[in-house]
Amino acid sequence: MYLSSWRIGDHPEQMLGLLEDPAGARTAVIANAVDALPDAERRAAVEREIQALAALGLRPVEVDLRAFFDQDPGRVAAALREFPLLWVRGGNVFVLRHALARSGADRAIIELLRQDAVVYAGYSAGVCVLAPDLNGLERCDGPRAVRTAYGAPARFDGLAVLDFVVVPHIDSPGHPETEILGTVADLYRSRGTAHRTLRDGQAIVVNGPAPSTRNGT
């Protein structure tokens, strides 16, 4: 796994190095964390991701989880299995969590990772959602956005792929959420909640039993 604070980070070669054959690797872009945005803004957000990944020599295509809502979960599992790399964009972690659950992609991703059949990569909300639970992140991401996007309440369980919460954008003066996420990290420290912080440019690389942090330049 390649878990970045902001966008691709300063060392994309670390992500590419996780792929067996990175040249032209098909990449599923999951951008449902921005489903609460107006359509034009959402399209622009997706296009930015596709352009950045294509510049690395990958072959990105959006897989919109909304197309799999309330369907047989085997459909989304089969679709995701076609991609060696999943790129999960940032946005609102609660919106993303709902989309993963309603499509069945949460269970599919967990199983693909268990089989070592995919590289999971992404940033911000796409990384936060891997935690055991999302409590505390509502200080930054509004849970009400789930109702805006889907007319449903937010859920606070994470995918529990990690046994800690990743708190992105720490000590990152150029990012508008750096201050509020600093308070989230303080909250976790006071509660004894296991967490790891990342500055923009950094990424956590999981390739084996112990995750390591790659520093930005």
PDB file of C-alpha atoms in Angstrom:
ATOM      1  CA  MET A   1       0.000   0.000   0.000  1.00  0.00           C
ATOM      2  CA  TYR A   2       1.069   3.553  -0.708  1.00  0.00           C
ATOM      3  CA  LEU A   3      -0.668   5.955   1.672  1.00  0.00           C
ATOM      4  CA  SER A   4       0.047   9.585   0.895  1.00  0.00           C
ATOM      5  CA  SER A   5      -0.869  12.743   2.748  1.00  0.00           C
ATOM      6  CA  TRP A   6      -1.515  14.899  -0.326  1.00  0.00           C
ATOM      7  CA  ARG A   7      -1.899  13.774  -3.906  1.00  0.00           C
ATOM      8  CA  ILE A   8       0.877  11.506  -5.174  1.00  0.00           C
ATOM      9  CA  GLY A   9       3.471  12.844  -2.753  1.00  0.00           C
ATOM     10  CA  ASP A  10       7.160  13.482  -3.291  1.00  0.00           C
ATOM     11  CA  HIS A  11       8.203   9.912  -4.035  1.00  0.00           C
ATOM     12  CA  PRO A  12       5.850   8.344  -6.583  1.00  0.00           C
ATOM     13  CA  GLU A  13       8.585   5.871  -7.484  1.00  0.00           C
ATOM     14  CA  GLN A  14       7.835   4.184  -4.169  1.00  0.00           C
ATOM     15  CA  MET A  15       4.277   3.561  -5.330  1.00  0.00           C
ATOM     16  CA  LEU A  16       5.366   2.349  -8.756  1.00  0.00           C
ATOM     17  CA  GLY A  17       7.852   0.033  -7.088  1.00  0.00           C
ATOM     18  CA  LEU A  18       4.998  -1.872  -5.475  1.00  0.00           C
ATOM     19  CA  LEU A  19       3.695  -2.915  -8.897  1.00  0.00           C
ATOM     20  CA  GLU A  20       4.975  -5.998 -10.652  1.00  0.00           C
ATOM     21  CA  ASP A  21       4.892  -4.192 -14.009  1.00  0.00           C
ATOM     22  CA  PRO A  22       4.240  -0.467 -13.555  1.00  0.00           C
ATOM     23  CA  ALA A  23       4.613   0.560 -17.213  1.00  0.00           C
ATOM     24  CA  GLY A  24       1.102   1.144 -18.499  1.00  0.00           C
ATOM     25  CA  ALA A  25      -0.491  -0.492 -15.455  1.00  0.00           C
ATOM     26  CA  ARG A  26      -4.273  -0.140 -15.444  1.00  0.00           C
ATOM     27  CA  THR A  27      -5.295   2.002 -12.499  1.00  0.00           C
ATOM     28  CA  ALA A  28      -8.775   2.305 -11.014  1.00  0.00           C
ATOM     29  CA  VAL A  29      -9.403   5.870  -9.850  1.00  0.00           C
ATOM     30  CA  ILE A  30     -11.966   5.869  -7.061  1.00  0.00           C
ATOM     31  CA  ALA A  31     -13.085   9.454  -6.535  1.00  0.00           C
ATOM     32  CA  ASN A  32     -16.292   8.988  -4.581  1.00  0.00           C
ATOM     33  CA  ALA A  33     -14.929  11.037  -1.689  1.00  0.00           C
ATOM     34  CA  VAL A  34     -15.931  14.089  -3.764  1.00  0.00           C
ATOM     35  CA  ASP A  35     -19.462  12.937  -4.613  1.00  0.00           C
ATOM     36  CA  ALA A  36     -20.956  15.815  -2.596  1.00  0.00           C
ATOM     37  CA  LEU A  37     -19.397  18.361  -4.971  1.00  0.00           C
ATOM     38  CA  PRO A  38     -21.360  19.850  -7.877  1.00  0.00           C
ATOM     39  CA  ASP A  39     -20.996  17.764 -11.032  1.00  0.00           C
ATOM     40  CA  ALA A  40     -18.617  20.139 -12.833  1.00  0.00           C
ATOM     41  CA  GLU A  41     -16.306  20.389  -9.822  1.00  0.00           C
ATOM     42  CA  ARG A  42     -16.366  16.637  -9.375  1.00  0.00           C
ATOM     43  CA  ARG A  43     -15.440  16.052 -13.037  1.00  0.00           C
ATOM     44  CA  ALA A  44     -12.537  18.500 -12.735  1.00  0.00           C
ATOM     45  CA  ALA A  45     -11.333  16.768  -9.559  1.00  0.00           C
ATOM     46  CA  VAL A  46     -11.361  13.389 -11.280  1.00  0.00           C
ATOM     47  CA  GLU A  47      -9.547  14.737 -14.326  1.00  0.00           C
ATOM     48  CA  ARG A  48      -6.737  16.114 -12.151  1.00  0.00           C
ATOM     49  CA  GLU A  49      -6.139  12.650 -10.734  1.00  0.00           C
ATOM     50  CA  ILE A  50      -6.214  10.998 -14.145  1.00  0.00           C
ATOM     51  CA  GLN A  51      -3.725  13.483 -15.576  1.00  0.00           C
ATOM     52  CA  ALA A  52      -1.329  13.102 -12.648  1.00  0.00           C
ATOM     53  CA  LEU A  53      -1.391   9.306 -12.815  1.00  0.00           C
ATOM     54  CA  ALA A  54      -1.057   9.235 -16.600  1.00  0.00           C
ATOM     55  CA  ALA A  55       2.043  11.417 -16.262  1.00  0.00           C
ATOM     56  CA  LEU A  56       3.617   8.535 -14.317  1.00  0.00           C
ATOM     57  CA  GLY A  57       3.060   6.165 -17.249  1.00  0.00           C
ATOM     58  CA  LEU A  58      -0.019   4.524 -15.737  1.00  0.00           C
ATOM     59  CA  ARG A  59      -3.346   3.932 -17.503  1.00  0.00           C
ATOM     60  CA  PRO A  60      -5.935   5.436 -15.167  1.00  0.00           C
ATOM     61  CA  VAL A  61      -9.688   5.158 -15.575  1.00  0.00           C
ATOM     62  CA  GLU A  62     -12.388   6.173 -13.132  1.00  0.00           C
ATOM     63  CA  VAL A  63     -14.379   3.423 -11.466  1.00  0.00           C
ATOM     64  CA  ASP A  64     -17.415   5.260 -10.099  1.00  0.00           C
ATOM     65  CA  LEU A  65     -18.733   3.215  -7.203  1.00  0.00           C
ATOM     66  CA  ARG A  66     -22.191   4.745  -7.607  1.00  0.00           C
ATOM     67  CA  ALA A  67     -22.669   2.464 -10.616  1.00  0.00           C
ATOM     68  CA  PHE A  68     -22.545  -0.489  -8.195  1.00  0.00           C
ATOM     69  CA  PHE A  69     -24.853   0.818  -5.471  1.00  0.00           C
ATOM     70  CA  ASP A  70     -27.386  -1.741  -4.245  1.00  0.00           C
ATOM     71  CA  GLN A  71     -26.108  -4.341  -6.711  1.00  0.00           C
ATOM     72  CA  ASP A  72     -24.701  -7.818  -6.227  1.00  0.00           C
ATOM     73  CA  PRO A  73     -21.346  -7.130  -4.473  1.00  0.00           C
ATOM     74  CA  GLY A  74     -19.717  -9.628  -6.808  1.00  0.00           C
ATOM     75  CA  ARG A  75     -20.019  -7.052  -9.599  1.00  0.00           C
ATOM     76  CA  VAL A  76     -17.777  -4.471  -7.972  1.00  0.00           C
ATOM     77  CA  ALA A  77     -15.380  -7.170  -6.796  1.00  0.00           C
ATOM     78  CA  ALA A  78     -15.004  -8.437 -10.363  1.00  0.00           C
ATOM     79  CA  ALA A  79     -14.521  -4.897 -11.686  1.00  0.00           C
ATOM     80  CA  LEU A  80     -11.808  -4.002  -9.168  1.00  0.00           C
ATOM     81  CA  ARG A  81      -9.986  -7.266  -9.696  1.00  0.00           C
ATOM     82  CA  GLU A  82      -9.183  -6.125 -13.249  1.00  0.00           C
ATOM     83  CA  PHE A  83      -6.818  -3.437 -11.926  1.00  0.00           C
ATOM     84  CA  PRO A  84      -3.398  -4.000 -10.363  1.00  0.00           C
ATOM     85  CA  LEU A  85      -3.556  -0.535  -8.766  1.00  0.00           C
ATOM     86  CA  LEU A  86      -6.398   1.218  -6.962  1.00  0.00           C
ATOM     87  CA  TRP A  87      -6.004   4.974  -6.496  1.00  0.00           C
ATOM     88  CA  VAL A  88      -8.443   6.319  -3.904  1.00  0.00           C
ATOM     89  CA  ARG A  89      -8.735  10.070  -4.019  1.00  0.00           C
ATOM     90  CA  GLY A  90      -9.130  12.370  -1.038  1.00  0.00           C
ATOM     91  CA  GLY A  91     -12.204  14.387  -0.189  1.00  0.00           C
ATOM     92  CA  ASN A  92     -14.736  13.637   2.540  1.00  0.00           C
ATOM     93  CA  VAL A  93     -13.942  10.422   4.400  1.00  0.00           C
ATOM     94  CA  PHE A  94     -17.571   9.843   5.427  1.00  0.00           C
ATOM     95  CA  VAL A  95     -18.840  10.214   1.867  1.00  0.00           C
ATOM     96  CA  LEU A  96     -16.167   7.784   0.705  1.00  0.00           C
ATOM     97  CA  ARG A  97     -16.992   5.306   3.467  1.00  0.00           C
ATOM     98  CA  HIS A  98     -20.667   5.289   2.502  1.00  0.00           C
ATOM     99  CA  ALA A  99     -19.856   4.710  -1.171  1.00  0.00           C
ATOM    100  CA  LEU A 100     -17.501   1.853  -0.335  1.00  0.00           C
ATOM    101  CA  ALA A 101     -20.148   0.187   1.825  1.00  0.00           C
ATOM    102  CA  ARG A 102     -23.160   0.696  -0.437  1.00  0.00           C
ATOM    103  CA  SER A 103     -21.294  -0.644  -3.465  1.00  0.00           C
ATOM    104  CA  GLY A 104     -19.693  -3.556  -1.640  1.00  0.00           C
ATOM    105  CA  ALA A 105     -16.254  -2.230  -2.561  1.00  0.00           C
ATOM    106  CA  ASP A 106     -15.208  -2.209   1.102  1.00  0.00           C
ATOM    107  CA  ARG A 107     -15.434  -5.981   1.377  1.00  0.00           C
ATOM    108  CA  ALA A 108     -13.955  -6.429  -2.109  1.00  0.00           C
ATOM    109  CA  ILE A 109     -10.908  -4.288  -1.304  1.00  0.00           C
ATOM    110  CA  ILE A 110     -10.304  -6.052   1.995  1.00  0.00           C
ATOM    111  CA  GLU A 111     -10.371  -9.415   0.223  1.00  0.00           C
ATOM    112  CA  LEU A 112      -8.114  -8.258  -2.617  1.00  0.00           C
ATOM    113  CA  LEU A 113      -5.580  -7.002  -0.085  1.00  0.00           C
ATOM    114  CA  ARG A 114      -5.811 -10.250   1.851  1.00  0.00           C
ATOM    115  CA  GLN A 115      -4.965 -12.111  -1.364  1.00  0.00           C
ATOM    116  CA  ASP A 116      -2.171  -9.631  -2.186  1.00  0.00           C
ATOM    117  CA  ALA A 117      -3.969  -9.177  -5.516  1.00  0.00           C
ATOM    118  CA  VAL A 118      -3.912  -5.377  -5.686  1.00  0.00           C
ATOM    119  CA  VAL A 119      -1.870  -2.344  -4.663  1.00  0.00           C
ATOM    120  CA  TYR A 120      -3.993   0.101  -2.696  1.00  0.00           C
ATOM    121  CA  ALA A 121      -2.846   3.708  -3.006  1.00  0.00           C
ATOM    122  CA  GLY A 122      -4.361   7.082  -2.344  1.00  0.00           C
ATOM    123  CA  TYR A 123      -4.286  10.156  -0.180  1.00  0.00           C
ATOM    124  CA  SER A 124      -6.069  12.018   2.585  1.00  0.00           C
ATOM    125  CA  ALA A 125      -9.600  10.569   2.957  1.00  0.00           C
ATOM    126  CA  GLY A 126      -8.563   7.619   0.809  1.00  0.00           C
ATOM    127  CA  VAL A 127      -6.045   6.757   3.515  1.00  0.00           C
ATOM    128  CA  CYS A 128      -8.072   7.779   6.576  1.00  0.00           C
ATOM    129  CA  VAL A 129     -10.868   5.359   5.628  1.00  0.00           C
ATOM    130  CA  LEU A 130      -8.548   2.396   6.272  1.00  0.00           C
ATOM    131  CA  ALA A 131      -8.606   3.051  10.036  1.00  0.00           C
ATOM    132  CA  PRO A 132     -10.523   0.912  12.537  1.00  0.00           C
ATOM    133  CA  ASP A 133     -13.022   3.747  12.978  1.00  0.00           C
ATOM    134  CA  LEU A 134     -13.489   7.335  11.894  1.00  0.00           C
ATOM    135  CA  ASN A 135     -14.322   8.942  15.232  1.00  0.00           C
ATOM    136  CA  GLY A 136     -12.500  12.256  15.564  1.00  0.00           C
ATOM    137  CA  LEU A 137     -12.309  12.927  11.841  1.00  0.00           C
ATOM    138  CA  GLU A 138     -15.680  14.678  11.972  1.00  0.00           C
ATOM    139  CA  ARG A 139     -13.724  17.670  13.260  1.00  0.00           C
ATOM    140  CA  CYS A 140     -12.373  18.044   9.737  1.00  0.00           C
ATOM    141  CA  ASP A 141     -14.847  16.314   7.402  1.00  0.00           C
ATOM    142  CA  GLY A 142     -18.530  17.043   7.848  1.00  0.00           C
ATOM    143  CA  PRO A 143     -20.597  13.861   8.234  1.00  0.00           C
ATOM    144  CA  ARG A 144     -23.643  15.744   6.924  1.00  0.00           C
ATOM    145  CA  ALA A 145     -22.059  15.645   3.471  1.00  0.00           C
ATOM    146  CA  VAL A 146     -23.218  12.027   3.278  1.00  0.00           C
ATOM    147  CA  ARG A 147     -26.812  13.185   3.430  1.00  0.00           C
ATOM    148  CA  THR A 148     -26.070  15.845   0.812  1.00  0.00           C
ATOM    149  CA  ALA A 149     -24.555  13.290  -1.539  1.00  0.00           C
ATOM    150  CA  TYR A 150     -26.729  10.242  -0.883  1.00  0.00           C
ATOM    151  CA  GLY A 151     -29.580  11.173   1.466  1.00  0.00           C
ATOM    152  CA  ALA A 152     -28.248   8.814   4.121  1.00  0.00           C
ATOM    153  CA  PRO A 153     -26.634   9.112   7.569  1.00  0.00           C
ATOM    154  CA  ALA A 154     -22.882   8.845   7.995  1.00  0.00           C
ATOM    155  CA  ARG A 155     -21.253   5.740   9.364  1.00  0.00           C
ATOM    156  CA  PHE A 156     -18.196   5.897  11.592  1.00  0.00           C
ATOM    157  CA  ASP A 157     -16.678   2.453  11.130  1.00  0.00           C
ATOM    158  CA  GLY A 158     -13.533   2.293   9.020  1.00  0.00           C
ATOM    159  CA  LEU A 159     -12.306  -0.575   6.878  1.00  0.00           C
ATOM    160  CA  ALA A 160      -9.934  -1.656   9.677  1.00  0.00           C
ATOM    161  CA  VAL A 161      -7.216  -2.503   7.163  1.00  0.00           C
ATOM    162  CA  LEU A 162      -4.848  -0.574   9.440  1.00  0.00           C
ATOM    163  CA  ASP A 163      -4.756  -0.805  13.219  1.00  0.00           C
ATOM    164  CA  PHE A 164      -4.166   2.937  13.511  1.00  0.00           C
ATOM    165  CA  VAL A 165      -5.579   6.164  12.102  1.00  0.00           C
ATOM    166  CA  VAL A 166      -3.560   8.158   9.593  1.00  0.00           C
ATOM    167  CA  VAL A 167      -3.809  11.916  10.159  1.00  0.00           C
ATOM    168  CA  PRO A 168      -2.699  13.746   6.990  1.00  0.00           C
ATOM    169  CA  HIS A 169      -1.654  17.351   6.303  1.00  0.00           C
ATOM    170  CA  ILE A 170       0.137  17.817   9.649  1.00  0.00           C
ATOM    171  CA  ASP A 171       2.607  20.731   9.751  1.00  0.00           C
ATOM    172  CA  SER A 172       1.716  21.521   6.129  1.00  0.00           C
ATOM    173  CA  PRO A 173       1.268  25.312   5.991  1.00  0.00           C
ATOM    174  CA  GLY A 174       0.027  25.305   2.401  1.00  0.00           C
ATOM    175  CA  HIS A 175      -2.934  23.079   3.190  1.00  0.00           C
ATOM    176  CA  PRO A 176      -6.161  24.625   4.575  1.00  0.00           C
ATOM    177  CA  GLU A 177      -6.859  21.671   6.890  1.00  0.00           C
ATOM    178  CA  THR A 178      -3.460  21.512   8.589  1.00  0.00           C
ATOM    179  CA  GLU A 179      -4.576  23.383  11.724  1.00  0.00           C
ATOM    180  CA  ILE A 180      -7.800  21.465  12.308  1.00  0.00           C
ATOM    181  CA  LEU A 181      -6.074  18.137  11.707  1.00  0.00           C
ATOM    182  CA  GLY A 182      -3.469  19.156  14.262  1.00  0.00           C
ATOM    183  CA  THR A 183      -6.318  19.297  16.788  1.00  0.00           C
ATOM    184  CA  VAL A 184      -7.453  15.836  15.630  1.00  0.00           C
ATOM    185  CA  ALA A 185      -3.956  14.472  16.281  1.00  0.00           C
ATOM    186  CA  ASP A 186      -4.010  16.144  19.713  1.00  0.00           C
ATOM    187  CA  LEU A 187      -7.364  14.494  20.417  1.00  0.00           C
ATOM    188  CA  TYR A 188      -5.994  11.074  19.503  1.00  0.00           C
ATOM    189  CA  ARG A 189      -2.966  11.609  21.739  1.00  0.00           C
ATOM    190  CA  SER A 190      -5.182  12.579  24.664  1.00  0.00           C
ATOM    191  CA  ARG A 191      -7.396   9.520  24.139  1.00  0.00           C
ATOM    192  CA  GLY A 192      -4.525   7.116  23.552  1.00  0.00           C
ATOM    193  CA  THR A 193      -5.824   6.364  20.053  1.00  0.00           C
ATOM    194  CA  ALA A 194      -3.182   4.729  17.862  1.00  0.00           C
ATOM    195  CA  HIS A 195      -2.394   7.048  14.966  1.00  0.00           C
ATOM    196  CA  ARG A 196       0.339   8.148  12.573  1.00  0.00           C
ATOM    197  CA  THR A 197       0.750  11.693  11.293  1.00  0.00           C
ATOM    198  CA  LEU A 198       1.923  12.707   7.835  1.00  0.00           C
ATOM    199  CA  ARG A 199       3.160  15.977   6.402  1.00  0.00           C
ATOM    200  CA  ASP A 200       2.228  16.748   2.826  1.00  0.00           C
ATOM    201  CA  GLY A 201       4.852  15.117   0.630  1.00  0.00           C
ATOM    202  CA  GLN A 202       5.155  12.116   2.947  1.00  0.00           C
ATOM    203  CA  ALA A 203       3.640   8.691   2.431  1.00  0.00           C
ATOM    204  CA  ILE A 204       3.411   5.478   4.401  1.00  0.00           C
ATOM    205  CA  VAL A 205       4.513   2.452   2.393  1.00  0.00           C
ATOM    206  CA  VAL A 206       3.252  -0.954   3.467  1.00  0.00           C
ATOM    207  CA  ASN A 207       5.092  -3.766   1.734  1.00  0.00           C
ATOM    208  CA  GLY A 208       5.467  -6.481   4.320  1.00  0.00           C
ATOM    209  CA  PRO A 209       4.690  -6.719   8.013  1.00  0.00           C
ATOM    210  CA  ALA A 210       5.749  -3.218   9.098  1.00  0.00           C
ATOM    211  CA  PRO A 211       4.742   0.104   7.479  1.00  0.00           C
ATOM    212  CA  SER A 212       7.459   2.686   6.816  1.00  0.00           C
ATOM    213  CA  THR A 213       7.177   6.416   6.235  1.00  0.00           C
ATOM    214  CA  ARG A 214       8.797   7.970   3.187  1.00  0.00           C
ATOM    215  CA  ASN A 215       9.745  11.574   3.800  1.00  0.00           C
ATOM    216  CA  GLY A 216       9.053  14.365   1.364  1.00  0.00           C
ATOM    217  CA  THR A 217      11.825  16.507   0.009  1.00  0.00           C
TER     218      THR A 217
END
